[in-house]
């Protein structure tokens, strides 16, 4: 069935700890972008607790949808298609969004579209650029993922490499926990690092000089821990954790992460001979990372598109990628299911 008559798409996002809904029109204009964050529910645990997240999604999904329609000044009857993030993410969280989306698609008798959350993070760059950005190297750097893709088109992505342990954002969150500066850790570490010396401590930069497009941050996290607590059985006391020492650790940690992220983007660009880089995900909000990416791209004559702040962290507006699927006739049936894990290659739909 042609989708030409569809004017407004309602998109839902509940893959982790944000309940989000957005209304996007055919020209990719975002008419509303509502995000209900759960960070206060998970703060005391220093990370997202899946069971708490699912329950909060159940409570919030309908008010968030209603608010997205209100802000877009539309009724449900105006909605011509429903999109939902079905992968990857927490299974319970994903299921809440999927159930809401299926119900709406069934009741409204409109197409249902599956969205890959990671691809949507990259598509946020296309939305901001408002012009063709592909082919490009796509980089999603968030709390759950550190993935490099070769993107030949808006919905044709090949995974080039990812983290073999912690994601970059996860490392920020864990180091923030070690330094006791709050959750989510990224913004807290960035703020603390602003007064620190990034060269104070030489932390490890795993795989920096290797060709492989993979990441590893668990060694770095352990190095930070031992810097704070002292190396077990070493007989050496750690330096006192003054405010300045904390800031130096944060700045040195951040510098190590940023160095690796930028180097791997450069390697991916070289290996695939691409001249465009699209970066999305929560960690793309990091200011030093944005600055270093800009410098690297200037030197390598690469066109850089970083998702705007409002589309970096989890949101449903980036699910505007569903328009690309809809226009290609890639809709889903009501038997659509969630895929919590990362699909490494090929198109899962
Ligand atoms: O994309 P996102 O909202 O959720 C996931 O899909 O994971 O990313 C959240 C992650 C968290 O780990 C958070 O600490 C990190 O993004 N983050 C940052 C910054 N803002 C958010 N990391 C570094 N610097 C920031 N300014
Ligand atoms: Zn995300």
XYZ file of C-alpha atoms and ligand atoms in Angstrom:
376
model
C 0.000 0.000 0.000
C 1.349 3.463 -0.867
C 2.318 5.702 2.023
C 1.865 8.894 0.005
C -1.199 9.971 1.967
C 0.573 9.726 5.339
C 1.356 13.176 6.738
C 2.207 12.580 10.401
C 4.149 9.814 12.045
C 4.044 9.083 15.771
C 7.315 7.599 17.040
C 7.866 5.850 20.375
C 11.144 5.146 22.148
C 11.516 3.112 25.331
C 14.660 1.059 24.774
C 16.375 1.988 28.038
C 15.379 4.511 30.707
C 13.735 7.271 28.694
C 10.067 7.129 27.759
C 9.755 9.241 24.636
C 7.249 10.103 21.942
C 7.546 12.426 18.973
C 5.442 13.519 16.056
C 7.346 14.028 12.808
C 5.905 15.114 9.494
C 6.818 13.831 6.042
C 9.451 16.569 5.627
C 11.167 15.304 8.810
C 9.987 18.343 10.715
C 9.763 17.515 14.407
C 6.385 18.785 15.641
C 6.937 17.490 19.170
C 9.695 15.676 20.995
C 8.687 14.635 24.511
C 11.131 12.774 26.758
C 10.330 11.572 30.271
C 13.662 10.753 31.847
C 13.850 8.213 34.664
C 17.266 9.186 35.896
C 15.995 10.087 39.374
C 14.644 6.525 39.757
C 18.016 4.955 38.967
C 20.357 7.519 40.493
C 20.758 5.745 43.823
C 21.762 2.549 42.029
C 24.403 4.252 39.875
C 22.953 2.636 36.749
C 19.699 1.641 35.085
C 17.752 -1.102 36.914
C 15.801 -2.963 34.186
C 12.780 -3.898 36.318
C 12.346 -0.338 37.590
C 12.730 0.979 34.035
C 9.997 -1.284 32.609
C 7.527 -0.358 35.343
C 8.173 3.346 34.872
C 7.652 2.997 31.104
C 4.265 1.373 31.745
C 3.203 4.325 33.890
C 4.557 7.002 31.579
C 3.996 5.816 28.036
C 0.380 7.032 27.654
C 0.904 10.488 29.221
C 4.004 10.958 27.070
C 2.077 10.053 23.904
C -0.729 12.418 24.880
C 1.725 15.213 25.538
C 3.436 14.666 22.179
C 0.078 14.980 20.399
C -0.851 18.056 22.430
C 2.421 19.805 21.593
C 2.040 18.908 17.916
C -1.557 20.219 18.070
C -2.849 17.001 16.559
C -5.324 14.261 17.439
C -4.683 10.559 17.280
C -6.859 10.465 14.178
C -4.262 12.628 12.361
C -1.570 9.997 12.834
C -0.902 8.022 9.654
C 1.836 5.664 10.873
C 3.359 4.499 14.165
C 7.065 3.799 14.606
C 8.742 2.146 17.563
C 12.283 1.262 18.595
C 12.427 -2.537 18.756
C 16.183 -3.050 19.112
C 18.584 -3.096 20.810
C 17.751 -2.382 24.445
C 16.336 -3.791 27.658
C 13.765 -6.437 26.808
C 11.124 -5.291 29.314
C 11.537 -1.649 28.344
C 11.335 -2.359 24.613
C 8.198 -4.444 25.096
C 6.312 -1.559 26.693
C 6.902 0.717 23.697
C 6.174 -2.076 21.246
C 2.898 -2.993 22.929
C 1.749 0.633 22.907
C 2.769 1.033 19.253
C 1.053 -2.171 18.136
C -2.123 -1.191 19.938
C -2.186 2.218 18.287
C -1.413 0.792 14.840
C -4.200 -1.748 15.245
C -6.793 0.696 16.557
C -5.950 3.440 14.054
C -5.460 0.920 11.237
C -2.165 2.516 10.192
C 1.247 1.043 9.278
C 3.623 -0.058 12.040
C 7.347 0.520 11.520
C 10.245 -1.038 13.435
C 13.132 1.268 14.281
C 16.665 0.238 15.120
C 17.576 2.559 18.002
C 21.252 2.702 17.019
C 20.524 3.575 13.412
C 18.131 6.252 14.676
C 20.984 7.806 16.690
C 22.944 8.192 13.430
C 19.884 9.439 11.576
C 19.723 12.315 14.074
C 22.708 13.739 12.127
C 20.803 13.512 8.850
C 17.890 15.362 10.449
C 20.083 18.174 11.707
C 21.987 18.476 8.424
C 18.715 18.604 6.487
C 20.525 17.285 3.412
C 21.961 13.992 2.203
C 24.811 12.839 4.450
C 25.310 9.278 3.206
C 27.544 7.446 2.397
C 29.252 8.051 5.710
C 30.949 6.467 8.658
C 28.350 6.378 11.423
C 29.441 6.373 15.050
C 27.069 5.759 17.940
C 28.615 6.414 21.295
C 26.194 6.063 24.195
C 25.582 4.409 27.535
C 24.982 1.045 25.916
C 26.939 1.221 22.682
C 30.171 2.271 21.051
C 29.552 1.216 17.473
C 31.154 2.157 14.183
C 29.191 1.625 10.979
C 29.751 2.003 7.294
C 26.494 3.600 6.152
C 25.844 3.422 2.436
C 22.330 4.867 2.796
C 19.900 6.058 5.467
C 18.824 2.500 6.268
C 21.794 0.455 5.045
C 24.356 0.113 7.785
C 27.239 -2.349 8.145
C 28.655 -2.757 11.634
C 32.445 -2.286 11.497
C 33.224 -2.675 15.176
C 31.995 -2.153 18.689
C 33.181 -2.438 22.267
C 34.342 -5.779 23.574
C 33.342 -4.825 27.132
C 31.989 -1.527 28.491
C 30.446 1.150 26.296
C 32.041 4.607 26.468
C 29.047 6.127 28.279
C 29.029 3.216 30.709
C 32.685 3.986 31.476
C 31.760 7.619 32.164
C 28.949 6.454 34.460
C 31.165 3.993 36.341
C 34.014 6.455 36.779
C 31.499 9.009 38.062
C 30.442 6.393 40.603
C 34.072 5.775 41.629
C 34.595 9.530 42.052
C 31.167 9.858 43.685
C 30.029 12.717 41.463
C 26.555 11.577 40.494
C 24.526 9.865 37.764
C 24.385 10.041 34.779
C 28.132 10.294 34.845
C 28.924 11.892 31.476
C 27.832 15.455 32.224
C 29.205 15.235 35.807
C 32.636 14.054 34.635
C 32.737 16.681 31.889
C 31.963 19.438 34.397
C 34.542 18.150 36.900
C 37.158 17.690 34.175
C 36.883 21.355 33.204
C 38.977 22.279 36.251
C 41.388 19.348 35.968
C 44.632 18.649 34.124
C 44.082 16.073 31.339
C 47.798 15.218 31.403
C 48.000 14.635 35.152
C 47.663 10.850 34.861
C 48.509 8.797 31.789
C 45.598 6.347 31.612
C 45.590 3.427 29.127
C 44.263 3.956 25.600
C 43.317 0.456 24.543
C 43.701 -0.526 20.839
C 44.716 3.082 20.041
C 47.489 2.113 17.649
C 45.884 -1.080 16.299
C 43.934 -1.257 13.035
C 40.993 -3.104 14.587
C 37.843 -1.025 14.888
C 37.007 -2.215 18.361
C 36.956 -0.558 21.746
C 37.652 -1.636 25.303
C 37.121 0.572 28.335
C 37.178 -1.890 31.234
C 40.971 -1.620 31.681
C 40.685 2.157 31.806
C 37.911 1.907 34.390
C 40.063 -0.370 36.547
C 43.012 2.012 36.173
C 40.836 4.842 37.476
C 39.656 2.674 40.369
C 43.214 1.788 41.375
C 44.260 5.421 41.084
C 41.573 6.278 43.628
C 41.846 3.280 45.964
C 45.454 2.230 45.396
C 46.581 -0.983 43.693
C 45.579 -3.945 45.889
C 48.510 -5.564 47.785
C 50.947 -3.015 46.371
C 51.697 -1.655 49.824
C 51.429 1.850 48.371
C 48.866 4.341 49.597
C 46.905 6.273 46.959
C 47.314 10.029 46.799
C 44.709 11.830 48.920
C 41.506 12.411 46.936
C 41.387 16.180 47.121
C 38.997 18.145 44.907
C 41.877 18.967 42.570
C 42.966 15.325 42.415
C 39.401 14.309 41.546
C 39.277 16.906 38.785
C 42.653 15.717 37.437
C 41.458 12.102 37.394
C 38.221 13.108 35.618
C 40.107 15.188 33.053
C 42.733 12.475 32.446
C 40.046 9.798 32.118
C 38.006 11.908 29.711
C 41.106 12.635 27.619
C 41.872 8.901 27.340
C 38.318 8.098 26.180
C 38.208 10.979 23.717
C 41.624 10.085 22.226
C 40.476 6.538 21.493
C 37.060 7.539 20.130
C 38.549 10.099 17.747
C 41.374 7.769 16.614
C 38.935 4.953 15.802
C 36.696 7.301 13.793
C 39.750 8.349 11.816
C 40.771 4.737 11.196
C 37.248 3.841 10.039
C 37.194 6.812 7.652
C 40.545 5.749 6.224
C 39.743 2.047 5.992
C 36.443 2.663 4.177
C 37.691 5.731 2.299
C 34.748 7.819 3.428
C 34.762 11.594 3.676
C 31.718 12.057 5.913
C 31.392 11.226 9.609
C 28.055 11.162 11.483
C 28.204 10.947 15.273
C 25.253 10.390 17.607
C 24.405 9.003 21.036
C 24.580 10.458 24.538
C 28.381 10.718 24.706
C 28.317 12.852 21.538
C 27.096 15.592 23.885
C 30.615 15.652 25.340
C 32.216 18.990 24.499
C 35.907 17.919 24.363
C 34.890 15.005 22.124
C 33.048 17.373 19.779
C 36.052 19.696 19.652
C 38.582 16.911 18.961
C 36.356 15.430 16.272
C 36.138 18.834 14.622
C 39.934 19.172 14.627
C 40.454 15.673 13.241
C 37.856 16.238 10.511
C 39.400 19.560 9.559
C 42.802 17.877 9.151
C 41.419 14.971 7.147
C 39.003 17.103 5.057
C 36.077 15.155 6.420
C 32.556 16.505 6.579
C 31.458 16.140 10.212
C 27.841 15.905 11.357
C 27.343 15.594 15.097
C 23.780 15.194 16.321
C 22.511 18.385 17.975
C 22.345 18.257 21.784
C 18.556 17.798 21.771
C 18.904 14.663 19.627
C 22.067 13.172 21.213
C 20.586 11.444 24.226
C 17.642 9.079 23.837
C 14.597 10.624 22.183
C 11.876 9.588 19.762
C 12.391 12.352 17.193
C 15.413 10.524 15.782
C 12.984 7.716 14.938
C 12.159 9.928 11.952
C 14.302 7.296 10.245
C 11.011 5.368 10.107
C 9.973 7.651 7.234
C 12.823 6.123 5.212
C 11.475 2.642 5.926
C 7.889 3.669 5.227
C 8.852 5.222 1.892
C 10.578 1.940 0.969
C 7.542 -0.105 1.963
C 9.359 -1.644 4.929
C 6.500 -1.901 7.396
C 5.976 -4.529 10.078
C 3.113 -6.840 10.992
C 1.491 -7.124 14.392
C 3.720 -10.148 15.047
C 6.683 -7.751 15.319
C 8.914 -8.638 18.264
C 11.761 -6.966 20.116
C 15.447 -7.872 19.606
C 17.256 -6.867 22.801
C 20.785 -7.712 21.610
C 22.864 -5.978 18.987
C 22.535 -7.553 15.550
C 26.093 -7.582 14.230
C 25.577 -7.784 10.494
C 22.927 -7.648 7.829
C 19.477 -6.205 8.038
C 17.409 -7.803 10.796
C 13.968 -6.717 9.641
O 22.158 7.732 24.128
P 21.880 7.737 25.582
O 20.909 8.739 26.128
O 21.354 6.354 26.083
C 21.806 5.140 25.603
O 21.289 4.706 24.543
O 22.718 4.607 26.252
O 23.301 7.906 26.302
C 23.419 8.008 27.689
C 24.902 8.035 28.029
C 25.184 7.967 29.516
O 26.153 6.976 29.745
C 25.717 9.368 29.850
O 26.645 9.364 30.910
C 26.364 9.749 28.540
O 25.489 9.252 27.534
N 26.528 11.191 28.409
C 27.719 11.817 28.326
C 27.461 13.208 28.296
N 26.104 13.380 28.332
C 25.543 12.137 28.385
N 28.976 11.317 28.315
C 30.002 12.195 28.257
N 29.827 13.539 28.247
C 28.594 14.090 28.251
N 28.445 15.409 28.232
Zn 20.578 5.571 22.851
